Amino acid sequence: DANGNLLQLVRGQVMGWDARNQLQHITTVQREDGSNDDERYVY
C-alpha cells in the first residue's frame, strides 16, 4: 500500500492494515463459497 505495507503474504493471503500500520487481519485460506479462514489481531 502507500505506507509500504504488504498487501499479500503469498498469493491469495490478503493482509489488512489499520491507520497506525498495524496488521489487523490476514486471510489464510480464501474460498469461493465465502467461508474464508481469517486470523484477526488486536494490539
PDB file of C-alpha atoms in Angstrom:
ATOM      1  CA  ASP A   1       0.000   0.000   0.000  1.00  0.00           C
ATOM      2  CA  ALA A   2       1.009   3.661   0.061  1.00  0.00           C
ATOM      3  CA  ASN A   3       2.638   3.227   3.502  1.00  0.00           C
ATOM      4  CA  GLY A   4       4.844   0.345   2.387  1.00  0.00           C
ATOM      5  CA  ASN A   5       2.781  -2.437   3.995  1.00  0.00           C
ATOM      6  CA  LEU A   6       2.483  -5.763   2.203  1.00  0.00           C
ATOM      7  CA  LEU A   7      -0.973  -6.442   0.785  1.00  0.00           C
ATOM      8  CA  GLN A   8      -0.407 -10.185   0.327  1.00  0.00           C
ATOM      9  CA  LEU A   9       1.983 -12.537   2.071  1.00  0.00           C
ATOM     10  CA  VAL A  10       1.629 -15.133  -0.674  1.00  0.00           C
ATOM     11  CA  ARG A  11      -0.893 -15.286  -3.493  1.00  0.00           C
ATOM     12  CA  GLY A  12      -4.398 -15.384  -2.012  1.00  0.00           C
ATOM     13  CA  GLN A  13      -3.401 -14.451   1.547  1.00  0.00           C
ATOM     14  CA  VAL A  14      -4.778 -10.922   1.779  1.00  0.00           C
ATOM     15  CA  MET A  15      -3.445  -8.726   4.587  1.00  0.00           C
ATOM     16  CA  GLY A  16      -5.352  -5.806   6.127  1.00  0.00           C
ATOM     17  CA  TRP A  17      -3.752  -2.893   7.979  1.00  0.00           C
ATOM     18  CA  ASP A  18      -5.132  -0.149  10.221  1.00  0.00           C
ATOM     19  CA  ALA A  19      -4.346   3.584  10.159  1.00  0.00           C
ATOM     20  CA  ARG A  20      -1.391   3.006  12.542  1.00  0.00           C
ATOM     21  CA  ASN A  21       0.191   0.487  10.125  1.00  0.00           C
ATOM     22  CA  GLN A  22      -0.554  -2.429  12.445  1.00  0.00           C
ATOM     23  CA  LEU A  23      -1.659  -5.717  10.933  1.00  0.00           C
ATOM     24  CA  GLN A  24      -5.388  -6.211  11.613  1.00  0.00           C
ATOM     25  CA  HIS A  25      -6.193  -9.394   9.713  1.00  0.00           C
ATOM     26  CA  ILE A  26      -4.952 -11.943   7.227  1.00  0.00           C
ATOM     27  CA  THR A  27      -6.976 -14.355   5.115  1.00  0.00           C
ATOM     28  CA  THR A  28      -5.039 -17.621   5.242  1.00  0.00           C
ATOM     29  CA  VAL A  29      -7.451 -19.596   3.028  1.00  0.00           C
ATOM     30  CA  GLN A  30      -9.862 -17.883   0.636  1.00  0.00           C
ATOM     31  CA  ARG A  31     -12.819 -19.952  -0.576  1.00  0.00           C
ATOM     32  CA  GLU A  32     -15.340 -19.233  -3.310  1.00  0.00           C
ATOM     33  CA  ASP A  33     -18.304 -20.084  -1.034  1.00  0.00           C
ATOM     34  CA  GLY A  34     -17.335 -17.235   1.311  1.00  0.00           C
ATOM     35  CA  SER A  35     -16.303 -19.213   4.413  1.00  0.00           C
ATOM     36  CA  ASN A  36     -12.699 -17.999   4.468  1.00  0.00           C
ATOM     37  CA  ASP A  37     -10.148 -18.817   7.150  1.00  0.00           C
ATOM     38  CA  ASP A  38      -9.158 -15.495   8.719  1.00  0.00           C
ATOM     39  CA  GLU A  39      -6.841 -14.508  11.536  1.00  0.00           C
ATOM     40  CA  ARG A  40      -7.505 -11.242  13.372  1.00  0.00           C
ATOM     41  CA  TYR A  41      -5.021  -9.354  15.534  1.00  0.00           C
ATOM     42  CA  VAL A  42      -5.648  -6.940  18.399  1.00  0.00           C
ATOM     43  CA  TYR A  43      -2.860  -4.879  19.934  1.00  0.00           C
TER      44      TYR A  43
END
